[in-house]
PDB file of C-alpha atoms in Angstrom:
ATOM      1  CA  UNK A1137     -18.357  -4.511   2.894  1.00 66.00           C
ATOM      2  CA  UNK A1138     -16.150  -8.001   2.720  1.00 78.00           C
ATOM      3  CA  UNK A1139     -14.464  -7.454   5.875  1.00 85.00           C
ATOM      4  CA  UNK A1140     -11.948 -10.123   4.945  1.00 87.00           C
ATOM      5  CA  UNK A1141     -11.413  -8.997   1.735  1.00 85.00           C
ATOM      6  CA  UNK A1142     -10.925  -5.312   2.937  1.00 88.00           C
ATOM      7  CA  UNK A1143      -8.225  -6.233   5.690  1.00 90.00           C
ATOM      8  CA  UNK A1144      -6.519  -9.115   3.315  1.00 88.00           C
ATOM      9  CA  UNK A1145      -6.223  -6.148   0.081  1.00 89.00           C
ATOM     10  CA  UNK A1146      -5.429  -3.577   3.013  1.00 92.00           C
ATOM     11  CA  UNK A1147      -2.259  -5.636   4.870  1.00 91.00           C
ATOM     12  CA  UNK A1148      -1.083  -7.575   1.735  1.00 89.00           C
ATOM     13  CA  UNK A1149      -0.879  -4.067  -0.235  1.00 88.00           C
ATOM     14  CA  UNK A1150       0.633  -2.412   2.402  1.00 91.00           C
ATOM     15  CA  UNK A1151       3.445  -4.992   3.437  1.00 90.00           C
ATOM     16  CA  UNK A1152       4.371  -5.774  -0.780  1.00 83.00           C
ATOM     17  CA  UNK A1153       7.299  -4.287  -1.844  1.00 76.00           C
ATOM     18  CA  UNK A1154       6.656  -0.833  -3.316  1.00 74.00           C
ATOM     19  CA  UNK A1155       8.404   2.654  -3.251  1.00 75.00           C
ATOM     20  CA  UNK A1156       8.133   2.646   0.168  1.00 83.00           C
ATOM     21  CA  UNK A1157       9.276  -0.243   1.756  1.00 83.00           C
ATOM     22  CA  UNK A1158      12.134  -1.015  -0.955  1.00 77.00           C
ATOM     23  CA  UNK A1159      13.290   2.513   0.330  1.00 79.00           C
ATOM     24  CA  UNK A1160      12.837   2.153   3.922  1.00 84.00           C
ATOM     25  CA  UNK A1161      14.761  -1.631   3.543  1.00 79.00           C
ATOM     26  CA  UNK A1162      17.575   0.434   1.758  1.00 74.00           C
ATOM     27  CA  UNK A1163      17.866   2.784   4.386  1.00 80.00           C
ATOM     28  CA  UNK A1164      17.456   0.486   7.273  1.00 81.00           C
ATOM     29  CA  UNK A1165      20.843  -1.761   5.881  1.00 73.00           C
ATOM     30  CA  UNK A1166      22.601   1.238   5.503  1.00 73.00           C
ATOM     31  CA  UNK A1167      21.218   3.943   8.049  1.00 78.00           C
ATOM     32  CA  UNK A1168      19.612   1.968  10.724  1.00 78.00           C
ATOM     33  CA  UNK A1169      16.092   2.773  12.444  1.00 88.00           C
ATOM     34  CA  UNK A1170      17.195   6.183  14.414  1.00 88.00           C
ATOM     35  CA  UNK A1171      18.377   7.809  11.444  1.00 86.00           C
ATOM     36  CA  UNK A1172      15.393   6.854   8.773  1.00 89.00           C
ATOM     37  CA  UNK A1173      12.351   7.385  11.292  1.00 93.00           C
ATOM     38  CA  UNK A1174      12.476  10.794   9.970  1.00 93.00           C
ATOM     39  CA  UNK A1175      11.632   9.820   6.570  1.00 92.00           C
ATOM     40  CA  UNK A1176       9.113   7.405   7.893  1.00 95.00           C
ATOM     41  CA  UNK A1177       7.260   9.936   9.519  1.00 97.00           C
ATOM     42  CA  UNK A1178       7.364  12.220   6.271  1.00 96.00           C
ATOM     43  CA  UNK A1179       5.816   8.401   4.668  1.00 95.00           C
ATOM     44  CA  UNK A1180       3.204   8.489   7.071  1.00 97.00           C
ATOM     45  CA  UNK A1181       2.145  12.596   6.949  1.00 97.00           C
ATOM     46  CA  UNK A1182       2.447  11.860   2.777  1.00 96.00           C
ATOM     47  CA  UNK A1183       0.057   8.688   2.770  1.00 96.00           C
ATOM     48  CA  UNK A1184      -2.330  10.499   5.380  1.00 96.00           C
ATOM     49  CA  UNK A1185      -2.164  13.930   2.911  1.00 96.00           C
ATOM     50  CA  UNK A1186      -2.893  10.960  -0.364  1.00 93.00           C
ATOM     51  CA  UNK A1187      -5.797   9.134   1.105  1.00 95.00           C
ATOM     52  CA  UNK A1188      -7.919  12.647   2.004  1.00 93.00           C
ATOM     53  CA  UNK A1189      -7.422  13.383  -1.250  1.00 90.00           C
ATOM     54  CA  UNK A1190      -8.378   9.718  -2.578  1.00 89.00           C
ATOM     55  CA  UNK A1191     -11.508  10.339  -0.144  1.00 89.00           C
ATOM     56  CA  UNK A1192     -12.760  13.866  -1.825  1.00 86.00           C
ATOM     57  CA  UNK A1193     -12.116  12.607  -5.659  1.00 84.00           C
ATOM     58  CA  UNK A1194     -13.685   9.319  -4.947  1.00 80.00           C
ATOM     59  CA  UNK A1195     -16.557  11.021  -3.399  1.00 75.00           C
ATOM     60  CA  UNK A1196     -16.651  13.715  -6.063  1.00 77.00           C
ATOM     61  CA  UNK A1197     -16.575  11.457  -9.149  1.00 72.00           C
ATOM     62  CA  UNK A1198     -19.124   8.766  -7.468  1.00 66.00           C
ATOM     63  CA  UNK A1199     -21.366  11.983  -6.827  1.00 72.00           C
ATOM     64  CA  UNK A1200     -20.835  13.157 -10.029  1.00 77.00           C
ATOM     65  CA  UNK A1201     -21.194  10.067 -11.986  1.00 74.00           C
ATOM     66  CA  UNK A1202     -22.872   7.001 -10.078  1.00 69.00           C
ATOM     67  CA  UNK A1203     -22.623   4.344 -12.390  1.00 72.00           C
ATOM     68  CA  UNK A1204     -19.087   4.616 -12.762  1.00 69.00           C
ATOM     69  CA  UNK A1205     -19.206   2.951  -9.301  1.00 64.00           C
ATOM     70  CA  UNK A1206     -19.790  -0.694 -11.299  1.00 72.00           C
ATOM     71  CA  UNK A1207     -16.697   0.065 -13.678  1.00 76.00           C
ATOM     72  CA  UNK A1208     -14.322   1.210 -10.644  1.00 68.00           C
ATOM     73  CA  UNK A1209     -15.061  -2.919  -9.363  1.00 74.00           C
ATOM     74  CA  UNK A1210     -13.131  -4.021 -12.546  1.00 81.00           C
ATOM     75  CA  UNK A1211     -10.585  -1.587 -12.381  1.00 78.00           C
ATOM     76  CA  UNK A1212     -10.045  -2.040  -8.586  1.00 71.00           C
ATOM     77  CA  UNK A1213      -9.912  -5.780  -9.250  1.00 77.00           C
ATOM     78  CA  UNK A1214      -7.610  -5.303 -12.375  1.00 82.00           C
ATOM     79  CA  UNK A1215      -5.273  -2.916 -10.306  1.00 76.00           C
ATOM     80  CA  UNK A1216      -5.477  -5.795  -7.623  1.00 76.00           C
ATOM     81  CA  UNK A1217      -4.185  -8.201 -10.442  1.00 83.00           C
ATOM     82  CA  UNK A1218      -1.847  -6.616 -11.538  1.00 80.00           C
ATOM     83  CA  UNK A1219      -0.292  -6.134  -7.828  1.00 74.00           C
ATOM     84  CA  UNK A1220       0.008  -9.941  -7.339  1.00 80.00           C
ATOM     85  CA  UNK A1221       1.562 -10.632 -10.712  1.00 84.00           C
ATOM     86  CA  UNK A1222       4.137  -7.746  -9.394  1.00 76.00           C
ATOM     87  CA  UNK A1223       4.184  -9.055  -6.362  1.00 74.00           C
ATOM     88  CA  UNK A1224       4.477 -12.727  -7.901  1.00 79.00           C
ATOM     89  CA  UNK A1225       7.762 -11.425  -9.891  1.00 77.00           C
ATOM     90  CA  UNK A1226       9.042  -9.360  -6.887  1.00 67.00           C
ATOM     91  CA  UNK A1227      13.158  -9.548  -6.253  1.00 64.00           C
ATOM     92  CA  UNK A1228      13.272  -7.816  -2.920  1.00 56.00           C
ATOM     93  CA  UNK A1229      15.916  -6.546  -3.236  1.00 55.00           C
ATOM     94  CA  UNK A1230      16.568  -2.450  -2.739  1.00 50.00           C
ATOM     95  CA  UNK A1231      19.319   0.048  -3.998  1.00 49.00           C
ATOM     96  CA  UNK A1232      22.722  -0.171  -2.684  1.00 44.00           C
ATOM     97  CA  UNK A1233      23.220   3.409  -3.420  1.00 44.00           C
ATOM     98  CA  UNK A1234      21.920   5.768  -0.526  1.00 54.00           C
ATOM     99  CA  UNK A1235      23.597   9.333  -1.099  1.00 44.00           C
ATOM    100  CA  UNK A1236      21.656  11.483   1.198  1.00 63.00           C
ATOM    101  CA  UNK A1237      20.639  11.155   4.739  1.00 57.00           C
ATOM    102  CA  UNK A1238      16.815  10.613   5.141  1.00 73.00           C
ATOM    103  CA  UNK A1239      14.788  13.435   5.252  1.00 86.00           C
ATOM    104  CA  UNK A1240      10.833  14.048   6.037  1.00 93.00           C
ATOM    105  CA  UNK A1241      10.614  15.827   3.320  1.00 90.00           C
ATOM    106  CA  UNK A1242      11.751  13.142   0.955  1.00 86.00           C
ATOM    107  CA  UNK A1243       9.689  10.703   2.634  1.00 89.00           C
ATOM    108  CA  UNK A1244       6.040  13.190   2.047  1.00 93.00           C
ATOM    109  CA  UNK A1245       7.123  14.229  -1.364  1.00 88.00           C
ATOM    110  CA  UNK A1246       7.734  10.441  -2.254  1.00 82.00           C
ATOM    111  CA  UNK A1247       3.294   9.941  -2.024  1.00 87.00           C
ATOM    112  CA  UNK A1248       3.112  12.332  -3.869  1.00 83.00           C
ATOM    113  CA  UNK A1249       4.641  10.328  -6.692  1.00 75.00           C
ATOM    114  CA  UNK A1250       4.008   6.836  -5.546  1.00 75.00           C
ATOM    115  CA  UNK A1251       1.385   5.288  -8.139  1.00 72.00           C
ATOM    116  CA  UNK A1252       0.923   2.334  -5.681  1.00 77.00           C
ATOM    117  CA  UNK A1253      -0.219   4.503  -2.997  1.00 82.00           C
ATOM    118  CA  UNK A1254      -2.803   6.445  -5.196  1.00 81.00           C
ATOM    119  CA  UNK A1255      -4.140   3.673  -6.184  1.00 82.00           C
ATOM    120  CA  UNK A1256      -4.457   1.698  -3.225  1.00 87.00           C
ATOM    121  CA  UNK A1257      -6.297   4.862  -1.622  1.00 89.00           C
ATOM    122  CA  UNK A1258      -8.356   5.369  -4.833  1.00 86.00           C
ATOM    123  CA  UNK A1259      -9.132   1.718  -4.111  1.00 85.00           C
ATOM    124  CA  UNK A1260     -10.423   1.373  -1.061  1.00 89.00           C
ATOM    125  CA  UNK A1261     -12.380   4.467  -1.155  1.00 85.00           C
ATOM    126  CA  UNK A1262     -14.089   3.416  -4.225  1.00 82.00           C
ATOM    127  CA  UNK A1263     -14.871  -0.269  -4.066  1.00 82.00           C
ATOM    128  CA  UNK A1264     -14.561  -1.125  -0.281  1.00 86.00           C
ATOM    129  CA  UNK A1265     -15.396   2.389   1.707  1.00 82.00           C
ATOM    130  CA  UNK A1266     -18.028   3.669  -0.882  1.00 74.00           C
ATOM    131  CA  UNK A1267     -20.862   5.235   0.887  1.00 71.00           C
ATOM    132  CA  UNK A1268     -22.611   7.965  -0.916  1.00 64.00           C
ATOM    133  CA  UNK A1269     -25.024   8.671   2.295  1.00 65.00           C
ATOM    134  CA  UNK A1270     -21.854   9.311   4.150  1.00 69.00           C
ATOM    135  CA  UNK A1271     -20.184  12.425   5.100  1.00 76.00           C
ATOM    136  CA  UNK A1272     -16.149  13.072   3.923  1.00 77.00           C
ATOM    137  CA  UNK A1273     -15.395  12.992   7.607  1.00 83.00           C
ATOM    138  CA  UNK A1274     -16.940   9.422   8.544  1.00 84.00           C
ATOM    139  CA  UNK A1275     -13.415   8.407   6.942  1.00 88.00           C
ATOM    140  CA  UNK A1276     -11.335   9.671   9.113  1.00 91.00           C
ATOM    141  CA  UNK A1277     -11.131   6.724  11.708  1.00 93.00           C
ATOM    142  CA  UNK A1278     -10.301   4.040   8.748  1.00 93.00           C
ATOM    143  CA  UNK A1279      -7.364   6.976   7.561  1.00 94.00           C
ATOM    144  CA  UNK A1280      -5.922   7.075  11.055  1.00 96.00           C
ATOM    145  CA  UNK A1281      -6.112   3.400  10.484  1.00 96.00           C
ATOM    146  CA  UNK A1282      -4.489   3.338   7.452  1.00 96.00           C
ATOM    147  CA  UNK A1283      -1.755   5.468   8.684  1.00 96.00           C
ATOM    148  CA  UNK A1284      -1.026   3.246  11.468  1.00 97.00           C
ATOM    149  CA  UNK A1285      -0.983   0.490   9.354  1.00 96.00           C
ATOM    150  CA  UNK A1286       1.733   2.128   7.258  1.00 96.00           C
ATOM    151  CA  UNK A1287       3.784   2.832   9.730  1.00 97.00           C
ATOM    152  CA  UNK A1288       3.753  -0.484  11.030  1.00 97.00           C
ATOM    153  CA  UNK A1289       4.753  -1.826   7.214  1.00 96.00           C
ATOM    154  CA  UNK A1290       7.339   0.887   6.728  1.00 95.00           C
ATOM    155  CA  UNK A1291       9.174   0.644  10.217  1.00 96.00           C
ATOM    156  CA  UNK A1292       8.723  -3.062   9.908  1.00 94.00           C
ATOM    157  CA  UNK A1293      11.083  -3.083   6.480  1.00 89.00           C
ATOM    158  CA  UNK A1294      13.166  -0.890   7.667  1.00 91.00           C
ATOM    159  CA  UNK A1295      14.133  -2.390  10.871  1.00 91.00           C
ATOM    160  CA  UNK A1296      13.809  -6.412   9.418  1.00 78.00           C
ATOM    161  CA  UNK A1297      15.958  -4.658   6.561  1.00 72.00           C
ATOM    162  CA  UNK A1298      19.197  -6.419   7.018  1.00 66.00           C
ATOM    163  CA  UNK A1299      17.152  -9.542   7.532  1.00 74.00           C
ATOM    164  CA  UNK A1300      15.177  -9.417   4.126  1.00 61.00           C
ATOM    165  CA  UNK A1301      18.612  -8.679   1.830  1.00 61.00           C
ATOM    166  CA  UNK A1302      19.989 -11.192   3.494  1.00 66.00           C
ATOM    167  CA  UNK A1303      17.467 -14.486   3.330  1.00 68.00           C
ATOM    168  CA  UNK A1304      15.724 -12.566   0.246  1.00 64.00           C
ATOM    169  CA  UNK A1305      18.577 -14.372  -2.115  1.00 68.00           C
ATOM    170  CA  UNK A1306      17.377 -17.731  -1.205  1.00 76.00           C
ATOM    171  CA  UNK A1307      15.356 -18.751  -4.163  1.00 80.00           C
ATOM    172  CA  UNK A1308      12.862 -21.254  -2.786  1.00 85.00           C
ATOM    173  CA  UNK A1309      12.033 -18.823   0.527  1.00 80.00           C
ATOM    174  CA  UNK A1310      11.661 -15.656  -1.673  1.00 76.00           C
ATOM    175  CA  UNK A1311       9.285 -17.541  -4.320  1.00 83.00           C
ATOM    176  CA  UNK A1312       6.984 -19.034  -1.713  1.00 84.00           C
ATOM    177  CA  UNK A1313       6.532 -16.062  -0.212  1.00 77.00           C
ATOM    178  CA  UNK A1314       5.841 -14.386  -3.714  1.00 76.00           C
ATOM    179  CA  UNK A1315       3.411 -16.860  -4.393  1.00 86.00           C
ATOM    180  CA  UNK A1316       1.404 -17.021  -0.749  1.00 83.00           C
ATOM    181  CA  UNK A1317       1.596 -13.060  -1.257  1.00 75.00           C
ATOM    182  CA  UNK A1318      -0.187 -13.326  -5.068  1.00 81.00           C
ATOM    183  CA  UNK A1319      -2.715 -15.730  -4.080  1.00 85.00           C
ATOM    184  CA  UNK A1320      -3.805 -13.799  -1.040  1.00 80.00           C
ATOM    185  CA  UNK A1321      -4.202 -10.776  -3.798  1.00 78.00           C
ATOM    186  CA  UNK A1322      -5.721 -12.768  -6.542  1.00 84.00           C
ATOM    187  CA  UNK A1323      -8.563 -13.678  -3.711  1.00 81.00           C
ATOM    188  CA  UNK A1324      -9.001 -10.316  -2.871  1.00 75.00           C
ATOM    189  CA  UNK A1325      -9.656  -9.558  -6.615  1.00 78.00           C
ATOM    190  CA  UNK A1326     -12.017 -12.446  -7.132  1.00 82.00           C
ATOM    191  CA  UNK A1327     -13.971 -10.906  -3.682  1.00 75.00           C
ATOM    192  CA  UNK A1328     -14.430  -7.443  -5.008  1.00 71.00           C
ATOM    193  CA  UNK A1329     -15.929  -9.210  -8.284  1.00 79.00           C
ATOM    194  CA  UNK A1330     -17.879 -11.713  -6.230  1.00 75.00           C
ATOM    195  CA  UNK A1331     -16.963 -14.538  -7.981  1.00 78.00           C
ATOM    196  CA  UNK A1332     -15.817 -15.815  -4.759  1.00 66.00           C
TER     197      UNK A1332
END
C-alpha cells in the first residue's frame, strides 16, 4: 500500500465539502457546537455502520470475482477524479435554511444516503485496504481510524463554520484552496494507477 497516497485520498476526501461538512458548517453558523454535536455523533455511528458494510461487500465481491480487483483501480481513480473536479468547482457555501434542531438520528440516517461516503469506503477497501488473506476483522483498527478522522473533519466545519461563510466569498482565497485541494486528489488518482 502507497502510504502517502492512502493518507493524502483519506484527509483530502474527508475534509472536501460533501453532505456532511456543508451540513455541519450550516449548523455550526446557526446552532453553534453544543447544540450540533448530537448530529455529529449520529455522523460518526452512520460512517462507522457504512464502512463495515463497505468492508463485507468489498470482501465479498473480491472473493467472488478476483479480477474485478484490476477494474475497481480505474473506477477508484475515476471516482477520485471526479472528486477534485467537484472539489475544483466547490462554492462552500451551505444552506441558510436550518428548520429543525440537530438530531442523531438525522446525522446516521444522512450515511445512509451520502454517495460520497459509500464511495470513499468502497474505495479504500477495494484499492488501498485489499487483502484477500485477511480476516473482516483486521479492519477494524483503520475503521476506528476512519471514524476519528471524521469526527475531526465534521467538528472541525462545524466549529470553523462562521469562519468558512465568511472568508469563503473571497474569490482568490476560495479558488486556491480549490485548486491545492484538486491537485492533491488528481495525485492520489495518478498513485492508485501508478503512473506516478
Amino acid at each position: 500500500m502507497n502510504l502517502v497516497a492512502f493518507l493524502s485520498f483519506i484527509f483530502i476526501t474527508t475534509y472536501t465539502p460533501g453532505p456532511n461538512n456543508i451540513t455541519c458548517a450550516s449548523f455550526g453558523m446557526h446552532l453553534g457546537y453544543k447544540q450540533t454535536f448530537k448530529f455529529l455523533m449520529g455522523i460518526v455511528a452512520g460512517f462507522f455502520t457504512v464502512l463495515w458494510i463497505c468492508v463485507l461487500l468489498s470482501s465479498v465481491l473480491l472473493e467472488v470475482a478476483p479480477f474485478i480487483n484490476t477494474y475497481l483501480k480505474y473506477i477508484g481513480a475515476a471516482y477520485i477524479s471526479w472528486l477534485a473536479y467537484h472539489t475544483l468547482k466547490a462554492s462552500y457555501t451551505s444552506s441558510s435554511e436550518i428548520k429543525e434542531l440537530a438530531k442523531f438520528s438525522r446525522g446516521f440516517l444522512l450515511q445512509m444516503v451520502n454517495p460520497k461516503g459509500i464511495f470513499y469506503g468502497m474505495t479504500i477497501f477495494t484499492t488501498f485496504l485489499y487483502n484477500p488473506d485477511k480476516q473482516i476483522l483486521s479492519h477494524a483498527p483503520w475503521i476506528f481510524f476512519l471514524a476519528v478522522v471524521c469526527f475531526s473533519s465534521v467538528s472541525v466545519w462545524t466549529l470553523f463554520g462562521n469562519f468558512i461563510q465568511k472568508y469563503m466569498q473571497n474569490r482568490m482565497l476560495k479558488k486556491a484552496i480549490n485548486i491545492t485541494l484538486s491537485l492533491g486528489l488528481v495525485y492520489t488518482a495518478l498513485q492508485i494507477l501508478d503512473l506516478f
